[in-house]
mmCIF file of C-alpha atoms and ligand atoms in Angstrom:
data_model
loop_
_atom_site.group_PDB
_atom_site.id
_atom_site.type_symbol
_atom_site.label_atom_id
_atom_site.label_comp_id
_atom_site.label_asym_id
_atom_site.label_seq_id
_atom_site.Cartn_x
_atom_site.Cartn_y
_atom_site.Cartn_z
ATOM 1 C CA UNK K 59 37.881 74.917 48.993
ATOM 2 C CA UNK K 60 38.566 75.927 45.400
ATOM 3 C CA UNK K 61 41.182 73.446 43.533
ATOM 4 C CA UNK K 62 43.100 75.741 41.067
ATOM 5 C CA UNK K 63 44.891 72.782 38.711
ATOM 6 C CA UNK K 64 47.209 74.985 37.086
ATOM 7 C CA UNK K 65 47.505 78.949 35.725
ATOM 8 C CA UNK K 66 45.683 80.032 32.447
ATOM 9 C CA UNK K 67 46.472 83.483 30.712
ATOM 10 C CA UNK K 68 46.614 87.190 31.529
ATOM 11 C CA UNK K 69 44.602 89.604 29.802
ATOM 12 C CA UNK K 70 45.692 92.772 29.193
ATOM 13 C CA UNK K 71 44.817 96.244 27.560
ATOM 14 C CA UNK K 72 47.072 98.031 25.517
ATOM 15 C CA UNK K 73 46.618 101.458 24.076
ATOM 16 C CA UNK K 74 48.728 101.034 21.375
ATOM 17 C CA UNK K 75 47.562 97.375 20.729
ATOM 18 C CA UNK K 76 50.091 97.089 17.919
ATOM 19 C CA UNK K 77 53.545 98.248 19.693
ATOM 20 C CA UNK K 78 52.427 95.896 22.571
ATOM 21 C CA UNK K 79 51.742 92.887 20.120
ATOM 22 C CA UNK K 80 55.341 93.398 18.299
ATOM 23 C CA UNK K 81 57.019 93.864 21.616
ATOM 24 C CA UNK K 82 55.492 90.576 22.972
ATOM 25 C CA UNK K 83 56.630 88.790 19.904
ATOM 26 C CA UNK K 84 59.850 90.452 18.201
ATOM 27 C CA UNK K 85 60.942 91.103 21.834
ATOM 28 C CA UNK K 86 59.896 89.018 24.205
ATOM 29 C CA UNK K 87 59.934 85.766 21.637
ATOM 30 C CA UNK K 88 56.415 85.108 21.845
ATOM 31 C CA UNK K 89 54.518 83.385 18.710
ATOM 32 C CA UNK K 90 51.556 86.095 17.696
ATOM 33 C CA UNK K 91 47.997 83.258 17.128
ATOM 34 C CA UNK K 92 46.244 83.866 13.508
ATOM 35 C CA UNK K 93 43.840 86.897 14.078
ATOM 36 C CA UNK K 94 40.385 85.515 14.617
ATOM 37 C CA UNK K 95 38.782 89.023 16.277
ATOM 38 C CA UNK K 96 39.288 91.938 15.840
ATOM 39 C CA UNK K 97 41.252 94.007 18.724
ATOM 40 C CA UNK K 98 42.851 91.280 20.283
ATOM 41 C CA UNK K 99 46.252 89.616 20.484
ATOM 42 C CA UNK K 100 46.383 86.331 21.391
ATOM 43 C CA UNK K 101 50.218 85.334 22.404
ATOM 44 C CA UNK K 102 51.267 81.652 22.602
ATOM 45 C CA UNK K 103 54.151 80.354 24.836
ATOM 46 C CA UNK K 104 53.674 76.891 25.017
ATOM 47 C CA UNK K 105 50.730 74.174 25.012
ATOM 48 C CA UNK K 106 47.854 76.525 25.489
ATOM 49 C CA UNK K 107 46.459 78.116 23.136
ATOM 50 C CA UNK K 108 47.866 81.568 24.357
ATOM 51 C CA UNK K 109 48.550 82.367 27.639
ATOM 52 C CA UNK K 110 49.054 86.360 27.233
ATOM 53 C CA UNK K 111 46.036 88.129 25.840
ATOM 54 C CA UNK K 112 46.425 91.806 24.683
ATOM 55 C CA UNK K 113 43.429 93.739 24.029
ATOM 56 C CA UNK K 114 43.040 97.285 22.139
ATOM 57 C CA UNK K 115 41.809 99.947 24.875
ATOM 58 C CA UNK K 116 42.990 101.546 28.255
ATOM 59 C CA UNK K 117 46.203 100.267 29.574
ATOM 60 C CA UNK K 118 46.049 98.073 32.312
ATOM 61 C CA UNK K 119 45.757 94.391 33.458
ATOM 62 C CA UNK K 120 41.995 93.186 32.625
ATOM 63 C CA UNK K 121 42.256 89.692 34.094
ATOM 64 C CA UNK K 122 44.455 87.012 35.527
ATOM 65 C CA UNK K 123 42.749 83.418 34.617
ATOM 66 C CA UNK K 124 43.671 80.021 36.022
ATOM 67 C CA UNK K 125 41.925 76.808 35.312
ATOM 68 C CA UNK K 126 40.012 74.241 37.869
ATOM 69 C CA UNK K 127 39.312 70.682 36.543
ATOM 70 C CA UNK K 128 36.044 71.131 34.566
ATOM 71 C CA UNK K 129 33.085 72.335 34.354
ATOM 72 C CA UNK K 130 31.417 70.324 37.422
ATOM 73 C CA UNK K 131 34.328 72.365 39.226
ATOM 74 C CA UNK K 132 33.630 75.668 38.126
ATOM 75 C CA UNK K 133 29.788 75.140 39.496
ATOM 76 C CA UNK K 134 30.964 74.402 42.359
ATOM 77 C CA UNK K 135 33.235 77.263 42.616
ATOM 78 C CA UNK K 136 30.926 79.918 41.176
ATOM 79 C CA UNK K 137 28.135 78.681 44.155
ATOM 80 C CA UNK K 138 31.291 79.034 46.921
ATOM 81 C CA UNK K 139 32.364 82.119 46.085
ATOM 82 C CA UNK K 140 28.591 83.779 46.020
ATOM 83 C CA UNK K 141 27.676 82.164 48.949
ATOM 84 C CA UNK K 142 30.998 83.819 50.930
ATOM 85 C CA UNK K 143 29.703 86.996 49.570
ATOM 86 C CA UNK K 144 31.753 87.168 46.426
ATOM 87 C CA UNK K 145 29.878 88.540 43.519
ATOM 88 C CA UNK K 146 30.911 86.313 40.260
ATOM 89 C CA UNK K 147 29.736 86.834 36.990
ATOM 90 C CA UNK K 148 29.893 83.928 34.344
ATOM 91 C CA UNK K 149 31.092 84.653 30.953
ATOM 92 C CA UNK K 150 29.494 84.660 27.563
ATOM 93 C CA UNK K 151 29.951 81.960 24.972
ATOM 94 C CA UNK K 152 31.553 84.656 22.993
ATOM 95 C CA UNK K 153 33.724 85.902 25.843
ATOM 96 C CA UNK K 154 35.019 82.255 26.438
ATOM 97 C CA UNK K 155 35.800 81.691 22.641
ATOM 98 C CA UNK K 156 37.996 84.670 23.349
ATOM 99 C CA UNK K 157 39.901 83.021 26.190
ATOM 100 C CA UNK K 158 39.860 79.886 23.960
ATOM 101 C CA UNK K 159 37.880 78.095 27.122
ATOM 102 C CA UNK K 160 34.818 76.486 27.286
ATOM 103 C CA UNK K 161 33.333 78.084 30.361
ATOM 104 C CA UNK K 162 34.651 80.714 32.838
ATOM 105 C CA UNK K 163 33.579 82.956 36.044
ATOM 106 C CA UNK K 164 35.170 86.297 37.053
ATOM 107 C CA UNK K 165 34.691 87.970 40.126
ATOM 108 C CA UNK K 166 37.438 90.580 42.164
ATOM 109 C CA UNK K 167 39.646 89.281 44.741
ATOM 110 C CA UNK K 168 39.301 91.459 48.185
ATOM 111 C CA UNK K 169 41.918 93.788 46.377
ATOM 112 C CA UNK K 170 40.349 94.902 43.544
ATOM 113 C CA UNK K 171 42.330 91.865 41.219
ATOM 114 C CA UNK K 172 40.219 90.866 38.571
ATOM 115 C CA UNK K 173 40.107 87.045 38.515
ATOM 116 C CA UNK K 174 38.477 84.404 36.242
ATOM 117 C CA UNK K 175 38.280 80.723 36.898
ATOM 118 C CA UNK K 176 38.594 78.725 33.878
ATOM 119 C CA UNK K 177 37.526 74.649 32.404
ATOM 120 C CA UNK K 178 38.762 73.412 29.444
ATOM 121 C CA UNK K 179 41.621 75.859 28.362
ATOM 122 C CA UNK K 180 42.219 74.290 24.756
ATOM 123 C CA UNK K 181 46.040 73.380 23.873
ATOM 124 C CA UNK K 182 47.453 73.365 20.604
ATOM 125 C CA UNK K 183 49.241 70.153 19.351
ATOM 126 C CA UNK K 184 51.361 72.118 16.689
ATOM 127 C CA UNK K 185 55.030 73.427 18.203
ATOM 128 C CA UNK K 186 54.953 76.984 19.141
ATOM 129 C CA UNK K 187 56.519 78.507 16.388
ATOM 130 C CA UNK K 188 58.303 81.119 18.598
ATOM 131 C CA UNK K 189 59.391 84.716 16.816
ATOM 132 C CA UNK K 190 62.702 83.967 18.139
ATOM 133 C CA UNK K 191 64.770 82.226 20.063
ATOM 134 C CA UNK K 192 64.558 83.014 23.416
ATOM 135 C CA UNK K 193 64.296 79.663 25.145
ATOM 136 C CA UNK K 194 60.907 80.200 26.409
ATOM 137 C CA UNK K 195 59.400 76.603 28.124
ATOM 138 C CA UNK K 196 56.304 77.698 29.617
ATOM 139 C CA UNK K 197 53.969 80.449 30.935
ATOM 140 C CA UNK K 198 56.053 80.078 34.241
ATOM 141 C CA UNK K 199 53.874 82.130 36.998
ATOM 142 C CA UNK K 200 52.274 85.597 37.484
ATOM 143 C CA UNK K 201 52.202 88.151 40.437
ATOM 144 C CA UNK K 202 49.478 89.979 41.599
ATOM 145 C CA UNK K 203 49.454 93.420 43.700
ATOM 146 C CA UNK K 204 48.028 93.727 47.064
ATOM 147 C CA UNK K 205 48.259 95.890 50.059
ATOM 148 C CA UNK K 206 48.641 92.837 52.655
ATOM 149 C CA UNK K 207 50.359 89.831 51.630
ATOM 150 C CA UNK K 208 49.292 88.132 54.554
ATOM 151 C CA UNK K 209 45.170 89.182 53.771
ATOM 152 C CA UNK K 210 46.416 88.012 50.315
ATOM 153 C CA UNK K 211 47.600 84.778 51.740
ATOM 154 C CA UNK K 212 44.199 83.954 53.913
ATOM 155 C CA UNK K 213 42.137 84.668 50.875
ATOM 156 C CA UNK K 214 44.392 82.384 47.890
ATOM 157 C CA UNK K 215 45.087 79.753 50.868
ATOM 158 C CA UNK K 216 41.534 79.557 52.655
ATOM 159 C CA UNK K 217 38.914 79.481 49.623
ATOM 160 C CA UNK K 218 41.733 78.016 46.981
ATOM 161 C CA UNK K 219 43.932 75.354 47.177
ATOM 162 C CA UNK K 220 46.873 77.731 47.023
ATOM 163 C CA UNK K 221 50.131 77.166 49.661
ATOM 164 C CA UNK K 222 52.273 79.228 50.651
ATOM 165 C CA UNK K 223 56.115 77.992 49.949
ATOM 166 C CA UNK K 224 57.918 81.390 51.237
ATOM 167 C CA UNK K 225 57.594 84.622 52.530
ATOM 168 C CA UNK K 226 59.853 87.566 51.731
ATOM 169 C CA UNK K 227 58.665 89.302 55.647
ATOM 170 C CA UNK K 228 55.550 91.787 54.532
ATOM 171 C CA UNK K 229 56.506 91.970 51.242
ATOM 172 C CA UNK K 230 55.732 89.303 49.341
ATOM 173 C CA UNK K 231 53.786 86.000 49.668
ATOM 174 C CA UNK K 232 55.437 82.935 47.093
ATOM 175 C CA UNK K 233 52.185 80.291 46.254
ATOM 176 C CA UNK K 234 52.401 77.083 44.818
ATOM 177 C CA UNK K 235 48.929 75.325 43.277
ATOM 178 C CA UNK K 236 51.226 72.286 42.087
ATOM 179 C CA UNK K 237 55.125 70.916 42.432
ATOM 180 C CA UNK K 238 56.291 74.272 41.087
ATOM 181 C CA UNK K 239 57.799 76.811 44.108
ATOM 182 C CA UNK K 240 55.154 79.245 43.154
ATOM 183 C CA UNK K 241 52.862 79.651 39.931
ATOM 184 C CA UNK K 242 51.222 82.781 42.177
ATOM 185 C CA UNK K 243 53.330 85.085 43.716
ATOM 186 C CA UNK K 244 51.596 88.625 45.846
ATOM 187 C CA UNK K 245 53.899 91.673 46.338
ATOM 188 C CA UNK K 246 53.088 94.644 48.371
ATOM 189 C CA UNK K 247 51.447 97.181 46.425
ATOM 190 C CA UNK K 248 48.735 99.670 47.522
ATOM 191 C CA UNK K 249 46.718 99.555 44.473
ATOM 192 C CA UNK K 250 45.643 96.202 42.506
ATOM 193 C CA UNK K 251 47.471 95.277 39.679
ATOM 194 C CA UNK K 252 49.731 92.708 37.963
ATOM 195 C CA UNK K 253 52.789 92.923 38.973
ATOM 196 C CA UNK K 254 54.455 90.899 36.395
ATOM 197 C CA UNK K 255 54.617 87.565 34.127
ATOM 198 C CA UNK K 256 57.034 84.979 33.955
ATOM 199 C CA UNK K 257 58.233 83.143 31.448
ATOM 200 C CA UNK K 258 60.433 79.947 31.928
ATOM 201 C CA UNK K 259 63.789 79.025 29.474
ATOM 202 C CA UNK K 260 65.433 76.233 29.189
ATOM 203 C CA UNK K 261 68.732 76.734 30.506
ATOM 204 C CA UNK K 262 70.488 79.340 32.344
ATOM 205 C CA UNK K 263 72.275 80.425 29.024
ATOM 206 C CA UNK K 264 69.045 81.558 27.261
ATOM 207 C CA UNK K 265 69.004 84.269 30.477
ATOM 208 C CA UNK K 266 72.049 85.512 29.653
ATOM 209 C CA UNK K 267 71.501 85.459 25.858
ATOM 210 C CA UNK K 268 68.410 87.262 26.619
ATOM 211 C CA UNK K 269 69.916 89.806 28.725
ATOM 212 C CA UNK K 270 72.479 91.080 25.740
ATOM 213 C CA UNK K 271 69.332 90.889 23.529
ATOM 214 C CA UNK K 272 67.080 92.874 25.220
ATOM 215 C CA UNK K 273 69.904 95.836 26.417
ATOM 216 C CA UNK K 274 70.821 95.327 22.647
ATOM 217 C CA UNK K 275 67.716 96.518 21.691
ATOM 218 C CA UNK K 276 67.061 99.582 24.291
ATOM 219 C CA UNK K 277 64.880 97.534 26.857
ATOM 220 C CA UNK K 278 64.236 98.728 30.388
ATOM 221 C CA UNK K 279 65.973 96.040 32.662
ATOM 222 C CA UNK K 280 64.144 96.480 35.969
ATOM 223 C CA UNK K 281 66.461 93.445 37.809
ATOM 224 C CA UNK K 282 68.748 90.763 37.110
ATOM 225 C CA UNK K 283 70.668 88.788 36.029
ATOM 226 C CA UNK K 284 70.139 87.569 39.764
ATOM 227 C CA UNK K 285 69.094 84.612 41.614
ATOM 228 C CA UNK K 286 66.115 84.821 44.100
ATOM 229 C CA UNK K 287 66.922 82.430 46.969
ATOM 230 C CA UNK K 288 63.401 81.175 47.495
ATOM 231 C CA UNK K 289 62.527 79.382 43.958
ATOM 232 C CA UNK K 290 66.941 79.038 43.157
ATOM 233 C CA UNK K 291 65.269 80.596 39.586
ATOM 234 C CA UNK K 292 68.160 82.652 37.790
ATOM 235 C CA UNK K 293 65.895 85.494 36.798
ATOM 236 C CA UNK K 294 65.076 88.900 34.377
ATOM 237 C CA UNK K 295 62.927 91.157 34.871
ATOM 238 C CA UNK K 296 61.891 94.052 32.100
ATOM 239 C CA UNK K 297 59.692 96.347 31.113
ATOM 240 C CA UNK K 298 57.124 96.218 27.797
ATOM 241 C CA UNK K 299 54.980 98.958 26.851
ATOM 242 C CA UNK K 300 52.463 100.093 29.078
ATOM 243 C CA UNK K 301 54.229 99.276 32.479
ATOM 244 C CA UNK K 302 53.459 95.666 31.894
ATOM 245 C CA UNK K 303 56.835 93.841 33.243
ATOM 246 C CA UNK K 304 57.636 90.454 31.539
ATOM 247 C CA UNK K 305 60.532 87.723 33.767
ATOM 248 C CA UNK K 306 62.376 85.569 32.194
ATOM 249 C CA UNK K 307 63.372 82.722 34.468
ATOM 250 C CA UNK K 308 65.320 79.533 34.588
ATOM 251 C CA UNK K 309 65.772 76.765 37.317
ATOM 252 C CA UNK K 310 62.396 77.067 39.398
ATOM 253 C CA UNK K 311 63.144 74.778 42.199
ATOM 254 C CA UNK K 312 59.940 72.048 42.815
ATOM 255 C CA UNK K 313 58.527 70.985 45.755
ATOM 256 C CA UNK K 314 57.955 67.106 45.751
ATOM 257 C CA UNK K 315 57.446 66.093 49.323
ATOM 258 C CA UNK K 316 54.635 68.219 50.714
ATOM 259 C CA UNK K 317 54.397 66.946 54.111
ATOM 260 C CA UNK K 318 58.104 68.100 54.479
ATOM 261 C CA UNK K 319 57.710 71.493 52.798
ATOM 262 C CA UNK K 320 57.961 74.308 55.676
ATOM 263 C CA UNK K 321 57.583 77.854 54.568
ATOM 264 C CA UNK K 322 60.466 80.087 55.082
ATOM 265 C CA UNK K 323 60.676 83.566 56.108
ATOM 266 C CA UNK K 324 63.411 86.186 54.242
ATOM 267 C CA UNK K 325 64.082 89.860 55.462
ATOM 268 C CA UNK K 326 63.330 91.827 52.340
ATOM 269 C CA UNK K 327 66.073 94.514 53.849
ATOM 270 C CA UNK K 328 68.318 91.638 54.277
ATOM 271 C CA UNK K 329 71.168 91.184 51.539
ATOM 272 C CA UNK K 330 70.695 88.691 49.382
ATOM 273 C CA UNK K 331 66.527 88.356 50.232
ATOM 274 C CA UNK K 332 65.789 88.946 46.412
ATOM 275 C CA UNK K 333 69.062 88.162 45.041
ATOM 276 C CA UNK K 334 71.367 85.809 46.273
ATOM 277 C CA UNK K 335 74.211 86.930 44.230
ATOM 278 C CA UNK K 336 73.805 89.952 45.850
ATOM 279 C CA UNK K 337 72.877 92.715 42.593
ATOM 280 C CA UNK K 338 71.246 95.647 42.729
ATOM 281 C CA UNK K 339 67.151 95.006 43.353
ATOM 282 C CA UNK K 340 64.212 97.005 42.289
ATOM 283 C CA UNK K 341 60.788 96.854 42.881
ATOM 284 C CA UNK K 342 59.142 95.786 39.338
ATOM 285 C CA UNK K 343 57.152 97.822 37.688
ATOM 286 C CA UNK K 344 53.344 96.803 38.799
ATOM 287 C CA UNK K 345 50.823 97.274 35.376
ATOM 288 C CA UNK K 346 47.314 98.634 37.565
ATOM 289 C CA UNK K 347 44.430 96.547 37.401
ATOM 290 C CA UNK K 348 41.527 98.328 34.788
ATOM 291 C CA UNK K 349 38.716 98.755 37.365
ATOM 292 C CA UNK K 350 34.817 98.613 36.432
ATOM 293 C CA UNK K 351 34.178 102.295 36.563
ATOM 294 C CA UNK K 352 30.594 103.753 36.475
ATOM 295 C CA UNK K 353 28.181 104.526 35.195
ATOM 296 C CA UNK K 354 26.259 101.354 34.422
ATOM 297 C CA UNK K 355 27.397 101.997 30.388
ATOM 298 C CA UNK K 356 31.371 101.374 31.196
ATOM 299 C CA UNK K 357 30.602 98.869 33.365
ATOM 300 C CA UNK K 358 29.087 97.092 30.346
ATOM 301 C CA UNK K 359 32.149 97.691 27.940
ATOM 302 C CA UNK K 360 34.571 96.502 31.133
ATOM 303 C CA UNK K 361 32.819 93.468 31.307
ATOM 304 C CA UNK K 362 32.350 92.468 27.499
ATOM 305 C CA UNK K 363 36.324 92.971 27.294
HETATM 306 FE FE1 FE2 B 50 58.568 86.208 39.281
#
C-alpha cells in the first residue's frame, strides 16, 4: 500500500504555450514563476512552488503528480508497483528540477493516466503574488478520466492509500488521501485524460466575483454557479485553451472522523446529483492524456517532457 500525503502539480502541453500561460495568469489569477527553462510555464497557487505546469508542444495532459513522504517512500513505491506488473520509470535529475522535486517515478495507471509519484516538492516562503484577485487558497483537487470508476476505485484504493468518500452511481468516484472530501476525483470517460483542476477561494463571494469576471471577459462557463451535494463546495467550472477545464471552488466539506465516514451513493440522473441548487449540469470538458506514441524516437521526446 502506497501512502499518497497530499497532491503535487499537473503538467500540461500547450500548443500555443503563450495564450495558455496568459490565460492561466490574467484569467485564471495564477502568479506566472521567473522563467528558468525554456518552454515551460511554471504556475504558482499557493505554497508549492507551482502546482500547474504548462509545457510548449502537443495539447494534452502530460502528467498528474502527487507526493509520498520521502524518498525512502518512493523506493518503496517504485519496487510495489514493478513487482504488481506496473512498469515505472524514474526521472532524471534534470526532469525533477523541472517539477521543482527532488526525486520522482512515473508509470500509467490501468487507463492510460500518466502518473508520477513525487518526494520533496519544494514550497516557496514568499506570498504568491497572484495576477489578480481571484481568491485562490490552494491547488484544491484534480480529476482524472477513466472508463470504470469502479476499476478506477480498486486500483487508487487497493495499491494507494486513496478512499473513497462518494459515488455519483457509475459516473464518478470522489477520493480523499487526507481530511479533504476528495483531492482525486474519476469521471467516466472512455479515453484517459484530465478531466479538470480545481482551485479553492476563500469565500463564496470570490465565486461569484469570479463568475462576472470570467463571462466579462468571453470565457466558456461549462457549469455553475452550483453546489455539488457530495463535498457542499459552491463551484465553477470553465474552459482555458486547449480543452483544459479549470474549477473554482469554495466550502469543500472535511472529513474528520474516519471510522464514521460511510460512502454515499447519488443517481447522476437524479436532480440535484451534481447540483443541489438544481442548475443546468454539463459534463466538463476532459483535456486527453498525451500518450507515448511510437516509434522508439517519440517515445524518447514523451518521456524527456
Ligand atoms: Fe472538481
Amino acid at each position: 500500500m502506497i501512502t499518497l500525503t497530499d497532491i503535487a502539480y499537473v503538467r500540461s502541453g500547450a500548443a500555443d504555450l503563450a495564450a495558455a500561460t496568459r490565460f492561466a495568469t490574467e484569467i485564471v489569477g495564477l502568479e506566472l514563476a521567473a522563467p528558468a527553462e525554456a518552454g515551460v510555464a511554471h504556475l504558482r497557487a499557493d505554497h508549492r512552488h507551482h502546482c500547474l505546469a504548462l509545457v510548449e508542444g502537443p495539447s494534452g495532459v502530460l502528467s498528474s503528480g502527487f507526493t509520498v513522504a520521502d524518498s525512502g517512500a518512493l523506493e518503496a513505491a517504485e519496487t510495489e508497483l514493478e513487482r504488481s506488473g506496473i512498469a515505472v520509470r524514474r526521472g532524471s535529475p534534470e526532469q525533477s528540477r523541472s517539477r521543482r522535486v527532488r526525486e520522482f517515478i512515473a508509470f500509467d495507471d490501468p487507463f492510460g493516466n500518466r502518473v508520477e509519484l513525487v518526494s520533496q516538492q519544494e514550497t516557496v516562503a514568499r506570498p504568491v503574488a497572484f495576477s489578480r484577485p481571484a481568491g485562490i487558497t490552494e491547488f484544491g483537487h484534480l480529476c482524472l478520466d477513466a472508463p470504470d470508476v469502479h476499476e478506477a476505485h480498486r486500483f487508487w484504493s487497493t495499491r494507494f492509500s486513496a478512499r473513497v468518500s462518494d459515488w455519483i452511481g457509475d459516473a464518478a468516484c470522489l477520493m480523499r488521501i487526507d481530511p479533504v472530501h476528495h483531492k482525486l476525483a474519476v469521471f467516466r470517460g472512455e479515453e484517459p485524460g484530465l478531466c479538470h483542476m480545481n482551485f479553492q477561494v476563500a469565500a463564496i463571494d470570490d465565486v461569484f466575483r469570479n463568475w462576472h469576471f470570467l463571462t466579462e471577459h468571453g470565457v466558456e462557463i461549462e457549469m455553475g454557479p452550483g453546489r455539488h451535494p457530495q463535498s457542499t463546495a459552491v463551484y465553477l467550472y470553465f474552459l482555458g485553451p486547449e480543452g483544459f477545464t479549470y474549477e473554482y471552488s469554495f466550502g469543500v466539506r472535511r472529513i474528520e472522523d474516519e471510522a464514521s465516514w460511510v460512502p454515499r451513493t447519488f443517481d447522476p440522473d437524479e436532480p440535484g446529483s451534481i447540483d443541489m441548487w438544481l442548475g443546468p449540469t454539463t459534463r466538463p470538458v476532459t483535456q486527453p492524456q498525451v500518450r507515448a506514441a511510437r516509434p522508439a524516437a517519440t517515445m524518447a521526446a514523451v518521456a524527456a517532457s
